[in-house]
Coordinates of C-alpha atoms and ligand atoms in Angstrom, one line a residue:
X479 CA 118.2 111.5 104.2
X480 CA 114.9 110.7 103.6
X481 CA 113.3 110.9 100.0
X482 CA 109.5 112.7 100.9
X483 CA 107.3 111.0 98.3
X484 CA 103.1 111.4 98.0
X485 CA 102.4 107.8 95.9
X486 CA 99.5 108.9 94.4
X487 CA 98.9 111.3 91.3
X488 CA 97.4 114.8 91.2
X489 CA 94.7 113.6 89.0
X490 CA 94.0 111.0 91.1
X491 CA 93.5 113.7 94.3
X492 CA 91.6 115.4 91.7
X493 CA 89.1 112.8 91.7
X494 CA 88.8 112.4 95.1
X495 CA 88.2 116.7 95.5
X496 CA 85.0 116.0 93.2
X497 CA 83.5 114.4 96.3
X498 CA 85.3 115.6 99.4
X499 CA 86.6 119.3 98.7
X500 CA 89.7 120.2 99.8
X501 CA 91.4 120.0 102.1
X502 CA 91.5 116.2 103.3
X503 CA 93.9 113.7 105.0
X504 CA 94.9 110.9 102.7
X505 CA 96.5 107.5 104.1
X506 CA 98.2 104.9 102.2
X507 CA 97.1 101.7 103.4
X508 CA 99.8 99.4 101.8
X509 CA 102.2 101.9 103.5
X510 CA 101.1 101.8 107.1
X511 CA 101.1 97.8 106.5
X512 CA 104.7 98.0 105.4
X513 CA 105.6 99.9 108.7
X514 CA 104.2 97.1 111.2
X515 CA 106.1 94.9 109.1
X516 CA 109.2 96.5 109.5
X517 CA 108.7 96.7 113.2
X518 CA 107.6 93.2 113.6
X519 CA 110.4 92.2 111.4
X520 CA 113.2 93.7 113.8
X521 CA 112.0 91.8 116.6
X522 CA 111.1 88.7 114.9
X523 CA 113.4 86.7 117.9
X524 CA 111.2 87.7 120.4
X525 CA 108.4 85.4 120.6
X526 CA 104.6 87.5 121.2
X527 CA 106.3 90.5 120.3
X528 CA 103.0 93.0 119.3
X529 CA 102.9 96.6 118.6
X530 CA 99.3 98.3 120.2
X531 CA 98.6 100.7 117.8
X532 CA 98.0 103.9 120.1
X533 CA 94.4 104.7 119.1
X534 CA 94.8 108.4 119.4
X535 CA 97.3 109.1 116.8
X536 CA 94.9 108.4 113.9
X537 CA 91.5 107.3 115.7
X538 CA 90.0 105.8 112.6
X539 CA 88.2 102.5 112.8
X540 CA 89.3 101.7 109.4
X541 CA 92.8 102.5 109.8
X542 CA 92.5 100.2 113.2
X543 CA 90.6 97.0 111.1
X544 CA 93.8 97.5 108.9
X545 CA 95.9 96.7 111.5
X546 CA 94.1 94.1 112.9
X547 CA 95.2 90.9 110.8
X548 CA 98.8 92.1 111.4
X549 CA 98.8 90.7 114.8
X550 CA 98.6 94.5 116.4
X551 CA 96.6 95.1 119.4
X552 CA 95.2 98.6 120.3
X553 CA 96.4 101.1 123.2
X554 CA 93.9 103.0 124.0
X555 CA 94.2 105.9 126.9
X556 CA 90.0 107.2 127.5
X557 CA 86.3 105.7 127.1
X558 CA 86.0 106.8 123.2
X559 CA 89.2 105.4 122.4
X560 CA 87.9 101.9 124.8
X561 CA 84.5 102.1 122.6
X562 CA 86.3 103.0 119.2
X563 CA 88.5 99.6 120.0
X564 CA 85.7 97.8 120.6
X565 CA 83.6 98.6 118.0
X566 CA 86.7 97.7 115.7
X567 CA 86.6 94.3 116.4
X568 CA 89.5 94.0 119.3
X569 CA 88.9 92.0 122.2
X570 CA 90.3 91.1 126.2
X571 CA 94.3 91.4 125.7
X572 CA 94.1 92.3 122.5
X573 CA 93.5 96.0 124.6
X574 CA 96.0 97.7 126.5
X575 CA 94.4 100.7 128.4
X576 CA 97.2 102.9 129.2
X577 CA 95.4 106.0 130.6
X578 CA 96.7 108.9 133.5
X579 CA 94.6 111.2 135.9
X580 CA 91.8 108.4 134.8
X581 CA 87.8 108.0 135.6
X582 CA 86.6 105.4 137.5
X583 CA 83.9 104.8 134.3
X584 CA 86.7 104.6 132.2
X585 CA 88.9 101.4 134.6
X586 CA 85.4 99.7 134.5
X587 CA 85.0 99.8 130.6
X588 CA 88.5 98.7 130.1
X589 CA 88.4 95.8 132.6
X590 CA 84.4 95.0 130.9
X591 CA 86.1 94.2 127.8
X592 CA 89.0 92.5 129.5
X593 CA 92.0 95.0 128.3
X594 CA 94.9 95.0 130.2
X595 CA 95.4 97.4 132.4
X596 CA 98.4 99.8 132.3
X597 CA 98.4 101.8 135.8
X598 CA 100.0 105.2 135.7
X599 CA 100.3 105.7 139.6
X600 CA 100.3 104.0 142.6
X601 CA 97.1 105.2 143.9
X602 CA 95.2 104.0 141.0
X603 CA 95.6 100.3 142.4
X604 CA 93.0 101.0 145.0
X605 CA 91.1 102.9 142.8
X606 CA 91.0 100.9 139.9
X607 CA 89.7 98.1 142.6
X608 CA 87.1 99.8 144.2
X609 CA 85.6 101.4 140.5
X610 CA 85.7 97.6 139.0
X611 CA 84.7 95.5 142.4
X612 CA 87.9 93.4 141.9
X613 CA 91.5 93.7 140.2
X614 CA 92.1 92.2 137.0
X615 CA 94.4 88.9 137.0
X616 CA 96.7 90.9 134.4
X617 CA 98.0 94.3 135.3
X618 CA 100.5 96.8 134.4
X619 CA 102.7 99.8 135.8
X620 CA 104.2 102.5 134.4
X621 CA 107.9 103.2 135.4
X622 CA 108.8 106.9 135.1
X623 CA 112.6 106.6 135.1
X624 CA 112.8 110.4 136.8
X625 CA 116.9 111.5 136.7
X626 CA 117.6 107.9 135.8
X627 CA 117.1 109.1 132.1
X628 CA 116.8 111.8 129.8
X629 CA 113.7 113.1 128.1
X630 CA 112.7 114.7 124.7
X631 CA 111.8 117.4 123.6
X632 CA 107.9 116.8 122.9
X633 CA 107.9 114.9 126.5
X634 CA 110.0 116.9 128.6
X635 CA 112.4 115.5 131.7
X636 CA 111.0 112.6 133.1
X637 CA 111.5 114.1 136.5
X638 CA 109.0 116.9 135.5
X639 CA 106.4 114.6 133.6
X640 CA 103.7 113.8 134.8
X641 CA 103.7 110.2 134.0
X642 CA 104.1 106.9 135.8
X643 CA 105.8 105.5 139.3
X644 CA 109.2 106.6 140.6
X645 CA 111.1 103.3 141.1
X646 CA 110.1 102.8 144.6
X647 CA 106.7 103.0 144.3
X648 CA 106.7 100.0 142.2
X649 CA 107.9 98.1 144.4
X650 CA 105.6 99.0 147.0
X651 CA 102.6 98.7 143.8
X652 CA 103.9 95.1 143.0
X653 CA 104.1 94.2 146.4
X654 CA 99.8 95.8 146.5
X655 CA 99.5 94.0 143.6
X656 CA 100.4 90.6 144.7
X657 CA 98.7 90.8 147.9
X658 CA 95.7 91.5 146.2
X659 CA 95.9 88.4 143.7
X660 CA 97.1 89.9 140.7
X661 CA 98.7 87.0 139.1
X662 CA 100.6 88.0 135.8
X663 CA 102.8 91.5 135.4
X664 CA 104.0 93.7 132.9
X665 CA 106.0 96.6 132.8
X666 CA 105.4 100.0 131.1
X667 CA 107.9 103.1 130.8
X668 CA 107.7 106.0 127.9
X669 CA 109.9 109.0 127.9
X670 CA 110.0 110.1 124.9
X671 CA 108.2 111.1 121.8
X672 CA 109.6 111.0 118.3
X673 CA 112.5 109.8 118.9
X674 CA 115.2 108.9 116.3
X675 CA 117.8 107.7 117.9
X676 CA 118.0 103.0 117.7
X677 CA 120.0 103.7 120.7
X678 CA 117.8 105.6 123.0
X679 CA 115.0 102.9 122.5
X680 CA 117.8 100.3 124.2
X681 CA 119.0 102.5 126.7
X682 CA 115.6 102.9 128.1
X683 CA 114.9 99.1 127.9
X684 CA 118.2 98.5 129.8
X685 CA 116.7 100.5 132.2
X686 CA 113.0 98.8 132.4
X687 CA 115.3 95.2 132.1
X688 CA 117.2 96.3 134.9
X689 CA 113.5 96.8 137.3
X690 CA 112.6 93.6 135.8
X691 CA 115.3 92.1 137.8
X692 CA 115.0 93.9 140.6
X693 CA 111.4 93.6 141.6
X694 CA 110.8 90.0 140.4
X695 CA 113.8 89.3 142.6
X696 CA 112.4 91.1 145.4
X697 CA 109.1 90.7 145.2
X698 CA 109.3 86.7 144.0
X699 CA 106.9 87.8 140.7
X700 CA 108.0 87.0 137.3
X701 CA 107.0 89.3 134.3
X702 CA 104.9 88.4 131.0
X703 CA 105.7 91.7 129.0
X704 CA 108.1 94.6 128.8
X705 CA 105.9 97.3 126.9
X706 CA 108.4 100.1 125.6
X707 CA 105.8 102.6 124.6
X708 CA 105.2 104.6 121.6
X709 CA 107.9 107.4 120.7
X710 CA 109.3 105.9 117.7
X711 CA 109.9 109.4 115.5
X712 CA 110.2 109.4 111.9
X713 CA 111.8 111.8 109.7
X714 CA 109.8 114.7 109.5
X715 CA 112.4 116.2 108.0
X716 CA 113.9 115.7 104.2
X717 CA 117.2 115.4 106.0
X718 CA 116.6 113.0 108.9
X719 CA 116.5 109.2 108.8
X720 CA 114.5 106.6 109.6
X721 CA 115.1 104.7 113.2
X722 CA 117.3 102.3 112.7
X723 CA 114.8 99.5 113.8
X724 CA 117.3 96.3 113.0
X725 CA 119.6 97.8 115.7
X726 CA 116.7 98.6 118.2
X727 CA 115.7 95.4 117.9
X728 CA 119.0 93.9 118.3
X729 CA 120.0 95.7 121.4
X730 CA 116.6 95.0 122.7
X731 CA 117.7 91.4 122.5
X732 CA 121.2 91.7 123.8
X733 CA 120.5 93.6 126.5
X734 CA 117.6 90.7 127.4
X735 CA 119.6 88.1 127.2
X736 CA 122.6 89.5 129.6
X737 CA 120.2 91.2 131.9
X738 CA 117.4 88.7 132.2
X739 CA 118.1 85.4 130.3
X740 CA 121.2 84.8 131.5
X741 CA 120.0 85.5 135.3
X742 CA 117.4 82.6 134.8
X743 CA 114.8 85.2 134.5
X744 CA 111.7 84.8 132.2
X745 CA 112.5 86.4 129.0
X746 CA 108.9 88.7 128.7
X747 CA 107.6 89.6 125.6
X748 CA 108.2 92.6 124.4
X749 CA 105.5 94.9 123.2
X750 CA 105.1 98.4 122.1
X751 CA 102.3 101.2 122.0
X752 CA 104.1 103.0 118.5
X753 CA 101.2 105.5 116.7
X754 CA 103.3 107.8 114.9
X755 CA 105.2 105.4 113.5
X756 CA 102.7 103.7 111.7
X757 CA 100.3 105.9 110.9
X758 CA 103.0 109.2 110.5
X759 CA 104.6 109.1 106.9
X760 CA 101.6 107.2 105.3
X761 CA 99.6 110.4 105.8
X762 CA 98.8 114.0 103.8
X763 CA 96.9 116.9 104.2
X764 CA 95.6 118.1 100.8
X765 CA 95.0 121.3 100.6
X766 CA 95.1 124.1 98.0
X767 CA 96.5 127.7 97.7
X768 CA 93.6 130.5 98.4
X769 CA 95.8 133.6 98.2
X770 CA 98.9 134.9 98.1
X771 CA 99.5 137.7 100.1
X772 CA 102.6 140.4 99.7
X773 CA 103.2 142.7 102.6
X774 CA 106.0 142.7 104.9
X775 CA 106.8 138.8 103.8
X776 CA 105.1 136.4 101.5
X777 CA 102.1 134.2 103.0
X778 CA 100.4 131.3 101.0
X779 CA 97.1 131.0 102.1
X780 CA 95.9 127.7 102.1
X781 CA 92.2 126.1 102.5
X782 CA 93.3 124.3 105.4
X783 CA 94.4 125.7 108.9
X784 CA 95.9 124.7 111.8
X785 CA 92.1 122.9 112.7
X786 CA 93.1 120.0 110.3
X787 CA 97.1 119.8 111.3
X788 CA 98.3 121.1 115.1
X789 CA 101.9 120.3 115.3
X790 CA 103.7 123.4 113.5
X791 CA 101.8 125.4 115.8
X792 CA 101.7 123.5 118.5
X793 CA 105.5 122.3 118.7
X794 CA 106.7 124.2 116.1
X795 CA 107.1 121.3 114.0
X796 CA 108.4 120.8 110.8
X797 CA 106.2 119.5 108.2
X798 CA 107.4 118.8 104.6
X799 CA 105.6 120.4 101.8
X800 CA 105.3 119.5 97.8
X801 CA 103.4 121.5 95.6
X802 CA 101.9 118.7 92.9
X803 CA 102.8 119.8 89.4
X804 CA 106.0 121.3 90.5
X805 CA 107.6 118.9 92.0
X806 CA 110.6 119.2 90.0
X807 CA 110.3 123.8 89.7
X808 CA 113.2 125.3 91.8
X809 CA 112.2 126.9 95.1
X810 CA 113.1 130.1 94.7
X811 CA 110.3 132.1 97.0
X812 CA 110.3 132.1 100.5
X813 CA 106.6 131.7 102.3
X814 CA 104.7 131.8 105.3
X815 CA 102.1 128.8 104.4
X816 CA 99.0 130.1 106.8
X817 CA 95.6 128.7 107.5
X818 CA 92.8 131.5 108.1
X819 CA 92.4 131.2 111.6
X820 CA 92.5 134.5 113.8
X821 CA 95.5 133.3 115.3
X822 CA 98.8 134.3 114.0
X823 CA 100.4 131.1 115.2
X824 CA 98.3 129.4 112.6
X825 CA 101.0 128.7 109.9
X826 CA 102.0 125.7 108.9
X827 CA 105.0 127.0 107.5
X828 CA 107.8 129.9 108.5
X829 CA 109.7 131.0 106.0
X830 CA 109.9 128.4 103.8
X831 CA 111.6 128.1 100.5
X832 CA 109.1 126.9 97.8
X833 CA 108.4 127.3 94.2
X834 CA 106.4 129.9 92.5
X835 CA 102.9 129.7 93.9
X836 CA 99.6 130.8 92.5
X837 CA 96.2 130.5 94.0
X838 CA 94.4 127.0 92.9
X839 CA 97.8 125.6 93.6
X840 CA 97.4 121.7 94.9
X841 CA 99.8 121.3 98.0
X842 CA 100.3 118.3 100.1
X843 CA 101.6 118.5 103.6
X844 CA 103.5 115.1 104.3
X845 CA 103.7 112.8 107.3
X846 CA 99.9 113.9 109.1
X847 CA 98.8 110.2 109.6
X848 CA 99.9 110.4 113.0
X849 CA 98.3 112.9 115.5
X850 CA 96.9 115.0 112.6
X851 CA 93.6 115.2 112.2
X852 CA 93.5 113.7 115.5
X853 CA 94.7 117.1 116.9
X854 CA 91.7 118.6 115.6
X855 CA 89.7 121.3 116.8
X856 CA 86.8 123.4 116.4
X857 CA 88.3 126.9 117.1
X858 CA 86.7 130.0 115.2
X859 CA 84.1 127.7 113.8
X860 CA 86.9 125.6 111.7
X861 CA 85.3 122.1 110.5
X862 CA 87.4 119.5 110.6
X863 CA 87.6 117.7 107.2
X864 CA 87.3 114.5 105.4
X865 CA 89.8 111.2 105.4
X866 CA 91.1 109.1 103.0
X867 CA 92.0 105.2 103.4
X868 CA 93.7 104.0 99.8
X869 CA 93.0 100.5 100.4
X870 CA 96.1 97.9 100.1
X871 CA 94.6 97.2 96.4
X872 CA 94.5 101.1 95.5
X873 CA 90.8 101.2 96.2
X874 CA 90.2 104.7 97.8
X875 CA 87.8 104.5 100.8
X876 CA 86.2 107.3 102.7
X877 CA 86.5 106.7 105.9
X878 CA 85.6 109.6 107.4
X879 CA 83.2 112.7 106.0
X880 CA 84.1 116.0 106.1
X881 CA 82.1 117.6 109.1
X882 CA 79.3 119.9 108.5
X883 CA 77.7 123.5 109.9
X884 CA 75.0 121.2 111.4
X885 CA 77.4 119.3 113.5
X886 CA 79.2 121.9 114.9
X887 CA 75.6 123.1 115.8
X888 CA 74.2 120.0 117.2
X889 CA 75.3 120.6 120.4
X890 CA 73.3 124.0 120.9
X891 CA 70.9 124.2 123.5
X892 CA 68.5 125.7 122.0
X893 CA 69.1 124.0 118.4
X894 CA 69.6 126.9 116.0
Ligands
LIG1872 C1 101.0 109.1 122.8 C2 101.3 107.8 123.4 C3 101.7 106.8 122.6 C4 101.9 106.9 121.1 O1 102.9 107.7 120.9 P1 103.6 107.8 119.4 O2 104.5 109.0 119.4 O3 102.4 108.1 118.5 O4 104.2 106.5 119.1 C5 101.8 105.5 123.2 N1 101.6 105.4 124.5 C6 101.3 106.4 125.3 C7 101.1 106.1 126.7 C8 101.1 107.6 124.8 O5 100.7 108.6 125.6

């Protein structure tokens, strides 16, 4: 069980409405700080251990400057997320560009500012060469496990993903890699998203461990970091839990030790790419009640639509929702919370059991930090809206404005 909580007070959202109309993404800085810490806490044994915030989940310079002094690098997968980075303040390793079906403009701006690069497939090796002049000294591949593993849900089977090397070709890309003067290695897999389960995360590192082995055996190369992805889930739901991120980070460990360590291998440092995790549960979306509807069910229908919040429509996923001022009032109506898009998919709710709502009504839909506004769009003319950094010290900062007619516009040729 996890307790959904919104830490700040209606009248305090109030305030922030008298400047930024609804609706709005919140973030709760001190939040998102106590997540790295957790992570970085669970694999305090491994020495360089770093998390790269994966720009695209909430690609906010603020939100990355926040991050910063934590000891987290970036991930970044395309040329504004490589700019965005940059502009932030993060330099050389500090960047890991983990990007798939990429431009050769995009390989040269992430080997400019001295990222690492994360190759998805073999044939970017020669690619990645020819579009920079040279290889980098520090490169990465990405491992997709195929039938070696099980996906999820968001994901899907590895074997029908479009990510990463099959096994053999990393071989064959080390062996490239080598020849062509690449001096230090890392390893990359990711297959899956939102995950819950501690024991998943160690499974698939047994597997990574286990290439680890094999190709720095074969191909006489030793490895500098095992990078484990993002995927981390959180509890979306009232009645899920939290990873259990002490036993992740303990079978992590274990599985190093017997598989790599005790083969006098190089124990690599372990790094992750987690966005969701940070970012997820230290976000809302604000938003108010516009009409209630009666016809053949209930609808709510909110100020916000599916512009400002993708995933119920998108994956049908669940996203908590409190009413503020009746937090405590049973839920004794069943609603389908809409947004007012001409789509009918555009609900971020089905059928769900909330209390008495009236329009005016101040909602908050939890856990959008992550791949929430990110997601957004532009579809029937939808402007995508403000966001809200509450600083560490409570200081609210605006860190993005809401956007306007004119810059949906701006792109018009002729200008309206
Ligand atoms: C999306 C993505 C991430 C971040 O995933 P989260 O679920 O936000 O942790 C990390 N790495 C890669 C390659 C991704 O595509």
């Amino acid at each position: 069980m996890t307790e959904k909580h919104f830490p700040f007070s209606l009248e305090a959202v109030r305030k922030l409405a008298e400047t930024t109309p609804t609706p709005f993404h919140i973030y709760d800085g001190a939040g998102i700080l106590a997540q790295v810490k957790a992570l970085y806490d669970a694999f305090s044994w491994c020495p360089g251990f770093q998390n790269y915030f994966a720009v695209k989940a909430t690609p906010n310079p603020a939100i990355l400057r926040l991050l910063h002094p934590m000891g987290c690098g970036v991930d970044c997968s395309s040329m504004a997320e490589l700019v965005l980075a940059e502009k932030a303040g993060f330099k050389g390793e500090e960047i890991l560009f983990t990007s798939n079906d990429t431009p050769a403009a995009e390989f040269k701006k992430a080997a400019e500012l001295g990222a690492i690069l994360n190759f998805d497939d073999i044939s970017h090796i020669a690619f990645a060469e020819e579009a920079i002049g040279h290889l980098p000294e520090f490169v990465c591949c990405r491992l997709n496990p195929g039938k070696l593993k099980e996906g999820n849900a968001i994901i899907g089977k590895p074997e029908e993903a479009k990510y990463g090397f099959t096994p053999d070709q990393l071989f064959e890309g080390f062996r490239m890699l080598k020849a062509r003067g690449v001096k230090r290695f890392g390893l990359h897999t990711m297959v899956a998203s939102n995950e819950l389960k501690a024991d998943y995360f160690v499974e698939t590192a047994r597997i990574v461990f286990d290439l680890v082995a094999q190709l720095s055996k074969a191909l006489d190369i030793s490895f500098e970091f095992v990078d484990l992805g993002g995927g981390i889930g959180i509890p979306y739901r009232p009645e899920q839990d939290t990873v259990d991120l002490p036993r992740v980070g303990e079978g992590v460990r274990r599985a190093m030790d017997e598989m790599l360590v005790k083969n006098g291998l190089r124990a690599p440092r372990i790094v992750f790419e987690c966005g969701r995790y940070v970012t997820g549960p230290c976000g809302w979306l604000v938003t108010r009640v516009l009409h209630i509807k009666d016809t053949w069910k209930k609808y709510a229908g909110l100020d916000a639509c599916m512009a400002n919040l993708m995933r119920p429509a998108l994956y049908g996923a669940y996203h908590h929702i409190t009413v503020l001022g009746k937090e405590s009032a049973p839920c004794t109506e069943v609603y389908d919370v809409t947004g007012s898009l001409c789509e009918n998919n555009d609900k971020f709710a089905i059928d769900r059991a909330l209390p008495v709502l009236e329009p005016g009504d101040w909602l908050v839909i939890h856990d959008t930090g992550a791949h929430g506004h990110a997601m957004g769009f532009n579809y029937n003319g939808k402007l995508r809206s403000a966001e809200w950094l509450i600083q560490p010290d409570g200081t609210p900062q605006l860190i993005r404005r809401a956007e306007t007619l004119d810059d949906l516009f701006a792109t018009l040729v002729p200008t309206l």
